Amino acid sequence: MTQRRDFIKKTLIGSAGIAVTGIGLSAKSYGSIIGANDRINVAVIGIRGRGVSHIDAWCNLKDSHNVRIKTLCDTDEQFFDPRSKTVFDRTGATPLTEWDMRRVLDDKEIDAVSFATPNHWHALGTIWACQAGKHVYVEKPSSHNIWEGRKMIEASRKYNKRIQVGFQNRSIPNVIEAMKFLHEGGIGEVYMARGLCIKPRDSFGISPDSTPPASLHYDRWLGPAPSRPYNEKRGHYNWHWFWDTGNGDTGNQGPHQFDVARWGLNKNEHPVSIFSTGGIYGINPAECAQETPNTQISVAKYKDGKILEFETRGRHSNAESSLGIKIGNVFYGSEGYLEINGGTWKAFRKQDKEPFAGSKVATAEVASLTGSSDTEHYINFLDAIKSGKDETLHCDILDGHYSSAVPFLANISYRLGGRELKFIGDSERFENDREADKMLTRVYRSPYVVPSKV
C-alpha cells in the first residue's frame, strides 16, 4: 500500500508538474517555505451553504498548516451556534461570531478572509478586505459584474494582497494533467471547447413579501443590491435566480466549466463576440418567482476564431459523451477530442472508439491521498500568502476575472434579447452599444458602493 501511495504521488508530480505542497499535507515540505511556521488567522464570511465547505477546509488545515479560524461572520445569526460547534469539535477552539463584516475587517489579528457570501457581495467585501490589509479567498464567480472584477484586480495590486478565486479545478491534479496534455498538442490544435451544466432544478414556488426573521440583518444582507421588501423566496440560496443578487446557473455552476474551457483553449483574454439565448422551460412562471433562465445556450468567439460554447439545462436531461458528463467539458482538436468529467478525462483520436490517453490515477484515489480539491486550492492560497507572489496562485483574481466575465457577457446578451454582442477586451466595453455597456456595472445602493478608485 505504501508503495502504491508513493507511486501515485510521484505520478501526479511528474505528469502535472505541480509542487509537493499542492498535493500532500507534509509538514516538512510546508515548513521549507519562508514564514511557514507563522499562524494564519482566518475569518469565514458567509457561513451557510458553501461557507460550510470553507469551514471544513480550514479545519482540515489547522495542524498541518497552522491555520486558525478566528471569526465566523454572517448577516444571519441563526447559523452562529451550529457553525461554532463545528469549529470547536474539529479544532478545540471556539471562534468569535460577528454579523458586521466591517468589524471583522477591523481586527488586526486576522490575516485572510474567506468569502462565501452571495455573488453581489463578492467585490465590495473583497475590496474592503484588501484595503484592511487582508488576503482573500473568494468564491466563484469572482464578482457580480465585469466592472467589479476589474476593481478587484486593481485592489489586489494596489494593496499587494493575494486574491484566490474558488475555481477548484485549477488545483485538481488530474485536471492539471489534462490541461497540460491539451496545451502540448495531445489532440492537435484545439479549436473549440464545450462546457455543460446539466442540473435539473424544480420550481421553488412563490411567497408574499414579509418581515425579515429576527436573526437576519436584512439591510446588510442586501448590501449593494437595490432596496426591496424581504421575501423568503429571494433569500437563502434562491438569491442565485434573481439578477440583483445572482447570475443564474450559467453564472453559478457555469463559471467552473467556463474556466476549464478557457484554460483548455489557453485564452488569457476576453472573447471578441458573445451570443446567448434561452428561457425558463418546464416551470409555470406564475408559480415560480425565478428571473434567470433555466435553459440557456451561449457561444463566445475569440479573436483567432476559436470557440467557447456553453449549455445550461435546468430540467430533466440526458448526460453527454462516453463519460456521461452532466457537469464537465469536451474539447475538440484537429486530431481528436478530449472529455473531462470532474477529475477523470479521456482523449480520443479522430473517429476511434477507444481512448488513447486519459487520467492515470482514479479521482477517488487522489482524494484519499491529497484531501478534496477544495483543500488543495486552500493550500495553494496559503502557499501564495507565504511566498508573497501572485504568480504562485492557481487562480489569481485576473484569471478568475477572465473566466467569470464570459458568463457575465452571455447573460448580458440573453437579457438584451439574445443579440450578438461585440466586445472590446482592452477597454472592457462593447462596440457601439451603450445599452449593453450599462449592464457591465450596476447602480449601487449607498453606502454599499463599489468605489471607482480603490
Short mmCIF file of C-alpha atoms in Angstrom, two decimals:
data_model
loop_
_atom_site.label_atom_id
_atom_site.label_comp_id
_atom_site.label_asym_id
_atom_site.label_seq_id
_atom_site.Cartn_x
_atom_site.Cartn_y
_atom_site.Cartn_z
CA MET A 1 0.00 0.00 0.00
CA THR A 2 2.83 2.36 0.88
CA GLN A 3 4.48 1.66 -2.49
CA ARG A 4 1.19 2.38 -4.23
CA ARG A 5 0.78 5.73 -2.43
CA ASP A 6 4.35 6.72 -3.28
CA PHE A 7 3.77 5.76 -6.91
CA ILE A 8 0.63 7.90 -7.17
CA LYS A 9 2.35 10.92 -5.63
CA LYS A 10 5.31 10.59 -7.99
CA THR A 11 2.98 10.16 -10.96
CA LEU A 12 0.97 13.23 -10.08
CA ILE A 13 4.05 15.37 -9.58
CA GLY A 14 5.69 14.22 -12.79
CA SER A 15 2.67 14.34 -15.10
CA ALA A 16 1.05 17.51 -13.80
CA GLY A 17 4.16 19.43 -12.82
CA ILE A 18 2.78 20.60 -9.51
CA ALA A 19 4.58 21.25 -6.24
CA VAL A 20 4.60 18.84 -3.34
CA THR A 21 2.69 21.31 -1.19
CA GLY A 22 -0.08 21.25 -3.78
CA ILE A 23 -0.54 17.53 -3.22
CA GLY A 24 0.09 16.45 0.34
CA LEU A 25 -0.06 17.96 3.77
CA SER A 26 3.57 17.27 4.61
CA ALA A 27 4.67 19.48 7.48
CA LYS A 28 8.29 19.06 6.38
CA SER A 29 7.65 20.28 2.82
CA TYR A 30 5.44 23.11 4.00
CA GLY A 31 7.94 24.13 6.65
CA SER A 32 10.52 24.85 3.95
CA ILE A 33 8.54 27.94 2.93
CA ILE A 34 9.72 31.19 4.45
CA GLY A 35 7.42 32.11 7.29
CA ALA A 36 5.53 28.82 7.13
CA ASN A 37 5.57 28.46 10.90
CA ASP A 38 3.62 31.68 11.42
CA ARG A 39 0.00 31.09 12.29
CA ILE A 40 -2.56 32.39 9.78
CA ASN A 41 -5.77 33.67 11.35
CA VAL A 42 -8.77 33.35 9.06
CA ALA A 43 -12.30 34.76 9.10
CA VAL A 44 -15.02 32.97 7.15
CA ILE A 45 -17.63 35.42 5.87
CA GLY A 46 -20.85 33.74 4.77
CA ILE A 47 -21.30 30.51 6.72
CA ARG A 48 -24.39 28.93 5.20
CA GLY A 49 -24.24 26.58 2.19
CA ARG A 50 -20.86 26.94 0.54
CA GLY A 51 -19.49 28.50 3.70
CA VAL A 52 -19.71 25.09 5.38
CA SER A 53 -17.12 23.82 2.88
CA HIS A 54 -14.88 26.78 3.69
CA ILE A 55 -15.08 25.99 7.38
CA ASP A 56 -14.35 22.33 6.73
CA ALA A 57 -11.30 23.11 4.59
CA TRP A 58 -9.77 25.49 7.13
CA CYS A 59 -10.37 23.00 9.95
CA ASN A 60 -8.58 20.34 7.88
CA LEU A 61 -5.51 22.57 7.75
CA LYS A 62 -5.35 23.51 11.43
CA ASP A 63 -2.35 21.34 12.33
CA SER A 64 -0.59 20.80 9.02
CA HIS A 65 -0.59 24.47 8.02
CA ASN A 66 -1.05 26.28 11.34
CA VAL A 67 -4.40 27.82 10.42
CA ARG A 68 -6.88 29.13 12.97
CA ILE A 69 -10.49 30.12 12.25
CA LYS A 70 -10.71 33.15 14.50
CA THR A 71 -14.08 34.54 13.41
CA LEU A 72 -17.27 33.41 11.70
CA CYS A 73 -19.34 36.15 10.10
CA ASP A 74 -22.81 36.11 8.60
CA THR A 75 -25.70 38.55 8.35
CA ASP A 76 -27.99 35.78 9.63
CA GLU A 77 -27.15 34.97 13.24
CA GLN A 78 -29.14 31.73 13.26
CA PHE A 79 -26.06 29.94 11.92
CA PHE A 80 -23.64 31.05 14.63
CA ASP A 81 -24.22 28.28 17.17
CA PRO A 82 -24.10 25.24 14.84
CA ARG A 83 -21.09 26.51 12.88
CA SER A 84 -19.22 27.49 16.05
CA LYS A 85 -19.84 24.00 17.39
CA THR A 86 -18.39 22.53 14.19
CA VAL A 87 -15.20 24.56 14.58
CA PHE A 88 -14.90 23.67 18.27
CA ASP A 89 -15.47 19.96 17.61
CA ARG A 90 -12.87 19.96 14.84
CA THR A 91 -10.22 22.22 16.35
CA GLY A 92 -10.85 22.53 20.07
CA ALA A 93 -11.22 26.32 19.83
CA THR A 94 -14.42 28.38 19.79
CA PRO A 95 -14.41 31.14 17.15
CA LEU A 96 -15.77 34.62 17.59
CA THR A 97 -19.04 35.40 15.80
CA GLU A 98 -19.98 38.67 14.16
CA TRP A 99 -22.73 39.83 11.79
CA ASP A 100 -20.97 43.05 10.74
CA MET A 101 -18.25 42.40 8.17
CA ARG A 102 -16.61 45.76 8.82
CA ARG A 103 -15.87 44.82 12.43
CA VAL A 104 -14.24 41.62 11.25
CA LEU A 105 -12.04 43.53 8.83
CA ASP A 106 -11.05 45.95 11.60
CA ASP A 107 -9.47 43.07 13.53
CA LYS A 108 -5.72 43.46 13.07
CA GLU A 109 -5.08 39.82 14.01
CA ILE A 110 -6.96 38.45 11.01
CA ASP A 111 -4.63 37.72 8.09
CA ALA A 112 -7.08 36.38 5.50
CA VAL A 113 -10.80 36.28 4.84
CA SER A 114 -12.71 33.54 3.10
CA PHE A 115 -15.83 34.80 1.29
CA ALA A 116 -18.82 32.52 0.68
CA THR A 117 -21.39 35.31 0.50
CA PRO A 118 -23.97 35.79 -2.27
CA ASN A 119 -22.42 37.00 -5.53
CA HIS A 120 -23.50 40.62 -5.11
CA TRP A 121 -21.21 40.94 -2.05
CA HIS A 122 -18.05 39.38 -3.55
CA ALA A 123 -16.49 42.53 -4.98
CA LEU A 124 -17.20 45.07 -2.25
CA GLY A 125 -16.25 42.62 0.50
CA THR A 126 -13.00 41.73 -1.26
CA ILE A 127 -12.06 45.36 -1.88
CA TRP A 128 -12.77 46.28 1.74
CA ALA A 129 -10.65 43.32 2.84
CA CYS A 130 -7.69 44.36 0.67
CA GLN A 131 -7.95 47.90 1.99
CA ALA A 132 -7.89 46.49 5.52
CA GLY A 133 -4.71 44.54 4.76
CA LYS A 134 -6.25 41.08 4.40
CA HIS A 135 -5.62 38.40 1.80
CA VAL A 136 -8.78 36.99 0.22
CA TYR A 137 -10.18 33.66 -0.89
CA VAL A 138 -13.42 34.43 -2.75
CA GLU A 139 -15.98 32.10 -4.25
CA LYS A 140 -16.85 31.98 -7.92
CA PRO A 141 -17.92 33.94 -9.83
CA SER A 142 -15.31 36.40 -8.64
CA SER A 143 -17.76 39.29 -8.81
CA HIS A 144 -21.34 40.11 -9.78
CA ASN A 145 -20.44 42.01 -12.95
CA ILE A 146 -17.45 42.79 -15.16
CA TRP A 147 -16.68 46.29 -13.84
CA GLU A 148 -16.47 44.95 -10.29
CA GLY A 149 -13.97 42.30 -11.35
CA ARG A 150 -11.63 44.95 -12.71
CA LYS A 151 -11.86 46.91 -9.43
CA MET A 152 -10.91 43.73 -7.53
CA ILE A 153 -7.79 43.32 -9.68
CA GLU A 154 -6.86 46.93 -9.00
CA ALA A 155 -7.34 46.45 -5.25
CA SER A 156 -5.20 43.32 -5.20
CA ARG A 157 -2.35 45.04 -7.00
CA LYS A 158 -2.57 48.36 -5.13
CA TYR A 159 -2.55 46.79 -1.65
CA ASN A 160 -0.30 43.85 -2.60
CA LYS A 161 -2.80 41.25 -1.37
CA ARG A 162 -3.33 37.77 -2.75
CA ILE A 163 -6.82 37.04 -4.07
CA GLN A 164 -7.56 33.41 -4.88
CA VAL A 165 -10.83 32.72 -6.73
CA GLY A 166 -12.62 29.49 -5.89
CA PHE A 167 -12.17 27.71 -9.21
CA GLN A 168 -11.07 24.48 -7.53
CA ASN A 169 -10.49 22.62 -10.80
CA ARG A 170 -7.26 24.59 -11.04
CA SER A 171 -5.91 22.55 -8.11
CA ILE A 172 -7.11 19.07 -9.10
CA PRO A 173 -4.07 17.06 -10.26
CA ASN A 174 -5.95 15.14 -12.97
CA VAL A 175 -7.40 18.36 -14.41
CA ILE A 176 -3.95 19.98 -14.40
CA GLU A 177 -2.68 16.90 -16.22
CA ALA A 178 -5.47 17.16 -18.85
CA MET A 179 -4.75 20.84 -19.47
CA LYS A 180 -1.06 20.11 -19.90
CA PHE A 181 -1.96 17.37 -22.37
CA LEU A 182 -4.11 19.80 -24.39
CA HIS A 183 -1.54 22.59 -24.35
CA GLU A 184 1.16 20.23 -25.57
CA GLY A 185 -0.91 19.27 -28.62
CA GLY A 186 -2.39 16.00 -27.37
CA ILE A 187 -5.38 16.31 -29.73
CA GLY A 188 -3.76 18.71 -32.17
CA GLU A 189 -4.84 22.34 -32.29
CA VAL A 190 -7.84 22.86 -30.02
CA TYR A 191 -10.40 24.95 -31.89
CA MET A 192 -13.49 24.56 -29.71
CA ALA A 193 -14.33 23.96 -26.04
CA ARG A 194 -17.75 22.93 -24.81
CA GLY A 195 -18.98 23.31 -21.23
CA LEU A 196 -22.03 21.62 -19.71
CA CYS A 197 -24.19 22.42 -16.70
CA ILE A 198 -26.98 19.85 -16.55
CA LYS A 199 -28.61 20.41 -13.17
CA PRO A 200 -32.35 19.72 -13.01
CA ARG A 201 -33.99 22.14 -10.59
CA ASP A 202 -37.67 22.16 -9.68
CA SER A 203 -39.71 25.27 -9.04
CA PHE A 204 -39.10 26.82 -5.63
CA GLY A 205 -42.51 28.49 -5.66
CA ILE A 206 -43.66 31.95 -4.71
CA SER A 207 -44.49 33.71 -1.47
CA PRO A 208 -45.69 37.18 -0.42
CA ASP A 209 -43.32 39.80 0.93
CA SER A 210 -42.95 39.60 4.68
CA THR A 211 -40.96 40.75 7.72
CA PRO A 212 -37.35 39.51 7.86
CA PRO A 213 -36.63 36.93 10.56
CA ALA A 214 -35.25 38.41 13.80
CA SER A 215 -31.90 36.66 13.22
CA LEU A 216 -31.30 38.37 9.86
CA HIS A 217 -29.69 41.80 9.44
CA TYR A 218 -31.57 42.36 6.21
CA ASP A 219 -30.21 45.76 5.19
CA ARG A 220 -26.65 44.39 5.43
CA TRP A 221 -27.66 41.25 3.52
CA LEU A 222 -28.97 43.44 0.67
CA GLY A 223 -25.76 45.48 0.68
CA PRO A 224 -25.04 46.80 -2.82
CA ALA A 225 -28.35 45.47 -4.23
CA PRO A 226 -31.39 47.74 -4.67
CA SER A 227 -33.70 48.13 -1.70
CA ARG A 228 -36.80 45.90 -1.78
CA PRO A 229 -39.09 44.23 0.75
CA TYR A 230 -37.92 40.97 2.27
CA ASN A 231 -39.19 37.83 0.55
CA GLU A 232 -38.16 34.36 1.70
CA LYS A 233 -38.13 33.08 -1.88
CA ARG A 234 -35.40 35.58 -2.76
CA GLY A 235 -33.22 34.80 0.23
CA HIS A 236 -31.01 31.86 1.18
CA TYR A 237 -29.77 30.05 -1.94
CA ASN A 238 -32.67 31.30 -4.09
CA TRP A 239 -30.76 34.56 -4.46
CA HIS A 240 -28.95 32.78 -7.33
CA TRP A 241 -32.04 33.09 -9.54
CA PHE A 242 -32.52 36.87 -9.35
CA TRP A 243 -30.45 39.38 -11.31
CA ASP A 244 -29.96 41.77 -8.37
CA THR A 245 -28.09 39.20 -6.31
CA GLY A 246 -27.14 36.27 -8.58
CA ASN A 247 -26.29 35.29 -12.15
CA GLY A 248 -28.42 32.18 -12.79
CA ASP A 249 -26.90 28.74 -13.26
CA THR A 250 -24.84 30.00 -16.21
CA GLY A 251 -23.15 32.25 -13.63
CA ASN A 252 -23.40 29.81 -10.71
CA GLN A 253 -22.25 26.30 -11.60
CA GLY A 254 -21.29 27.52 -15.05
CA PRO A 255 -18.17 29.53 -14.12
CA HIS A 256 -16.33 26.34 -13.13
CA GLN A 257 -16.74 24.89 -16.62
CA PHE A 258 -16.26 28.23 -18.37
CA ASP A 259 -12.94 28.38 -16.51
CA VAL A 260 -11.85 24.89 -17.60
CA ALA A 261 -12.94 25.66 -21.18
CA ARG A 262 -10.96 28.93 -21.31
CA TRP A 263 -7.98 27.22 -19.66
CA GLY A 264 -8.01 24.41 -22.21
CA LEU A 265 -8.24 26.90 -25.07
CA ASN A 266 -5.28 28.71 -23.49
CA LYS A 267 -7.04 32.06 -23.75
CA ASN A 268 -5.83 34.67 -21.29
CA GLU A 269 -8.06 37.33 -22.76
CA HIS A 270 -11.69 38.26 -23.28
CA PRO A 271 -13.71 36.94 -26.24
CA VAL A 272 -14.48 39.39 -29.04
CA SER A 273 -18.10 38.33 -29.51
CA ILE A 274 -20.83 36.63 -27.48
CA PHE A 275 -24.31 35.32 -28.19
CA SER A 276 -26.74 33.74 -25.74
CA THR A 277 -30.37 32.68 -25.83
CA GLY A 278 -32.74 30.61 -23.74
CA GLY A 279 -35.56 30.95 -21.26
CA ILE A 280 -37.47 29.33 -18.43
CA TYR A 281 -38.90 25.99 -19.51
CA GLY A 282 -40.80 23.20 -17.76
CA ILE A 283 -41.90 25.52 -14.94
CA ASN A 284 -45.06 27.61 -14.78
CA PRO A 285 -43.87 31.23 -14.44
CA ALA A 286 -47.00 32.04 -12.45
CA GLU A 287 -45.92 29.53 -9.82
CA CYS A 288 -42.24 30.43 -9.54
CA ALA A 289 -40.55 33.76 -8.82
CA GLN A 290 -37.36 32.93 -10.76
CA GLU A 291 -35.95 35.61 -13.10
CA THR A 292 -32.86 33.92 -14.56
CA PRO A 293 -33.18 31.27 -17.31
CA ASN A 294 -33.06 27.58 -16.51
CA THR A 295 -32.19 26.74 -20.11
CA GLN A 296 -29.50 28.73 -21.91
CA ILE A 297 -27.08 28.31 -24.79
CA SER A 298 -24.08 30.63 -25.04
CA VAL A 299 -21.38 30.94 -27.69
CA ALA A 300 -18.25 33.09 -27.31
CA LYS A 301 -15.64 33.59 -30.02
CA TYR A 302 -12.03 34.73 -29.56
CA LYS A 303 -10.10 36.93 -31.97
CA ASP A 304 -8.35 33.95 -33.58
CA GLY A 305 -11.74 32.33 -34.26
CA LYS A 306 -11.63 29.71 -31.51
CA ILE A 307 -14.99 28.98 -29.93
CA LEU A 308 -16.20 28.50 -26.38
CA GLU A 309 -19.74 27.19 -26.19
CA PHE A 310 -21.73 26.52 -23.05
CA GLU A 311 -25.08 24.94 -22.33
CA THR A 312 -27.18 25.21 -19.19
CA ARG A 313 -30.02 22.71 -18.82
CA GLY A 314 -32.05 23.13 -15.67
CA ARG A 315 -34.67 20.49 -16.40
CA HIS A 316 -34.61 16.71 -16.84
CA SER A 317 -31.98 15.73 -19.38
CA ASN A 318 -29.61 13.07 -20.63
CA ALA A 319 -25.90 13.29 -19.97
CA GLU A 320 -23.33 13.65 -22.78
CA SER A 321 -20.18 11.87 -24.00
CA SER A 322 -18.75 8.46 -23.15
CA LEU A 323 -18.12 9.71 -19.60
CA GLY A 324 -21.77 10.61 -19.09
CA ILE A 325 -20.97 14.26 -18.45
CA LYS A 326 -23.52 16.44 -16.73
CA ILE A 327 -21.07 18.91 -15.20
CA GLY A 328 -17.93 18.96 -17.31
CA ASN A 329 -16.23 19.77 -20.60
CA VAL A 330 -15.38 18.44 -24.05
CA PHE A 331 -12.52 19.82 -26.15
CA TYR A 332 -12.27 19.43 -29.92
CA GLY A 333 -8.96 19.49 -31.77
CA SER A 334 -7.60 18.91 -35.25
CA GLU A 335 -6.56 15.34 -34.30
CA GLY A 336 -9.34 14.27 -31.94
CA TYR A 337 -11.27 15.23 -28.83
CA LEU A 338 -10.95 15.11 -25.05
CA GLU A 339 -13.68 14.60 -22.44
CA ILE A 340 -13.33 15.67 -18.82
CA ASN A 341 -15.79 14.85 -16.07
CA GLY A 342 -14.70 16.04 -12.62
CA GLY A 343 -11.18 14.69 -12.24
CA THR A 344 -11.50 11.97 -14.90
CA TRP A 345 -10.51 12.54 -18.53
CA LYS A 346 -10.17 10.58 -21.76
CA ALA A 347 -8.76 11.55 -25.15
CA PHE A 348 -9.80 10.01 -28.48
CA ARG A 349 -8.07 10.14 -31.87
CA LYS A 350 -10.36 11.28 -34.66
CA GLN A 351 -13.11 8.64 -35.07
CA ASP A 352 -11.58 6.00 -32.80
CA LYS A 353 -13.98 4.41 -30.33
CA GLU A 354 -11.38 3.72 -27.66
CA PRO A 355 -9.35 6.40 -25.85
CA PHE A 356 -5.61 6.59 -26.47
CA ALA A 357 -4.86 8.68 -23.35
CA GLY A 358 -6.50 9.60 -20.08
CA SER A 359 -6.19 10.18 -16.37
CA LYS A 360 -3.72 7.69 -14.90
CA VAL A 361 -4.97 7.77 -11.32
CA ALA A 362 -8.59 7.43 -10.24
CA THR A 363 -10.06 10.61 -8.76
CA ALA A 364 -11.09 8.74 -5.60
CA GLU A 365 -7.51 7.58 -5.03
CA VAL A 366 -6.19 11.10 -5.49
CA ALA A 367 -8.73 12.43 -2.99
CA SER A 368 -7.76 9.80 -0.43
CA LEU A 369 -4.14 10.94 -0.64
CA THR A 370 -4.47 14.66 -1.02
CA GLY A 371 -7.77 15.67 0.50
CA SER A 372 -10.53 17.27 -1.55
CA SER A 373 -9.91 19.66 -4.42
CA ASP A 374 -11.14 22.36 -2.03
CA THR A 375 -8.36 21.55 0.40
CA GLU A 376 -5.74 21.65 -2.36
CA HIS A 377 -6.97 25.05 -3.52
CA TYR A 378 -6.79 26.46 0.00
CA ILE A 379 -3.29 25.05 0.46
CA ASN A 380 -2.22 26.85 -2.71
CA PHE A 381 -3.72 30.08 -1.34
CA LEU A 382 -1.72 29.68 1.87
CA ASP A 383 1.45 28.98 -0.13
CA ALA A 384 0.93 32.22 -2.07
CA ILE A 385 0.42 34.20 1.13
CA LYS A 386 3.72 32.83 2.42
CA SER A 387 5.56 33.48 -0.84
CA GLY A 388 4.05 36.92 -1.36
CA LYS A 389 3.70 36.24 -5.09
CA ASP A 390 0.50 36.42 -7.14
CA GLU A 391 2.01 34.13 -9.77
CA THR A 392 2.05 31.21 -7.36
CA LEU A 393 -1.76 31.27 -7.11
CA HIS A 394 -3.54 28.63 -9.15
CA CYS A 395 -6.36 31.11 -9.78
CA ASP A 396 -5.30 34.69 -9.21
CA ILE A 397 -8.05 37.31 -9.45
CA LEU A 398 -7.03 38.11 -13.04
CA ASP A 399 -7.69 34.52 -14.12
CA GLY A 400 -10.86 34.49 -12.05
CA HIS A 401 -11.99 37.69 -13.74
CA TYR A 402 -11.43 36.37 -17.27
CA SER A 403 -13.40 33.21 -16.52
CA SER A 404 -16.22 34.99 -14.68
CA ALA A 405 -16.56 37.60 -17.41
CA VAL A 406 -17.62 35.10 -20.09
CA PRO A 407 -20.87 34.05 -18.35
CA PHE A 408 -21.47 37.70 -17.44
CA LEU A 409 -21.21 38.61 -21.13
CA ALA A 410 -23.51 35.72 -22.03
CA ASN A 411 -26.13 36.93 -19.56
CA ILE A 412 -25.97 40.45 -20.99
CA SER A 413 -26.65 39.04 -24.46
CA TYR A 414 -29.52 36.94 -23.10
CA ARG A 415 -31.09 39.87 -21.26
CA LEU A 416 -30.88 42.01 -24.39
CA GLY A 417 -32.99 39.54 -26.35
CA GLY A 418 -30.24 37.19 -27.47
CA ARG A 419 -28.49 39.55 -29.81
CA GLU A 420 -24.83 39.05 -30.72
CA LEU A 421 -22.56 41.50 -28.94
CA LYS A 422 -19.09 42.66 -29.98
CA PHE A 423 -16.72 43.14 -27.06
CA ILE A 424 -13.53 45.20 -26.91
CA GLY A 425 -11.43 43.42 -24.32
CA ASP A 426 -8.73 46.05 -23.88
CA SER A 427 -11.23 48.66 -22.67
CA GLU A 428 -13.84 46.18 -21.42
CA ARG A 429 -16.57 47.90 -23.38
CA PHE A 430 -18.95 46.84 -26.12
CA GLU A 431 -18.59 48.05 -29.67
CA ASN A 432 -21.04 50.93 -30.25
CA ASP A 433 -23.61 49.56 -27.80
CA ARG A 434 -24.50 51.91 -24.93
CA GLU A 435 -27.38 49.71 -23.80
CA ALA A 436 -25.03 46.77 -23.30
CA ASP A 437 -22.36 48.97 -21.70
CA LYS A 438 -24.79 49.95 -18.94
CA MET A 439 -25.00 46.28 -17.95
CA LEU A 440 -21.27 45.98 -17.33
CA THR A 441 -21.90 47.52 -13.89
CA ARG A 442 -24.86 48.43 -11.72
CA VAL A 443 -26.33 51.29 -9.69
CA TYR A 444 -25.10 50.78 -6.13
CA ARG A 445 -27.16 51.40 -3.01
CA SER A 446 -25.48 53.81 -0.61
CA PRO A 447 -23.40 53.24 1.47
CA TYR A 448 -22.59 49.90 -0.19
CA VAL A 449 -20.86 51.38 -3.20
CA VAL A 450 -18.01 49.68 -5.07
CA PRO A 451 -15.59 52.59 -5.47
CA SER A 452 -14.30 53.66 -8.85
CA LYS A 453 -10.96 54.38 -7.17
CA VAL A 454 -10.00 51.55 -4.85
#
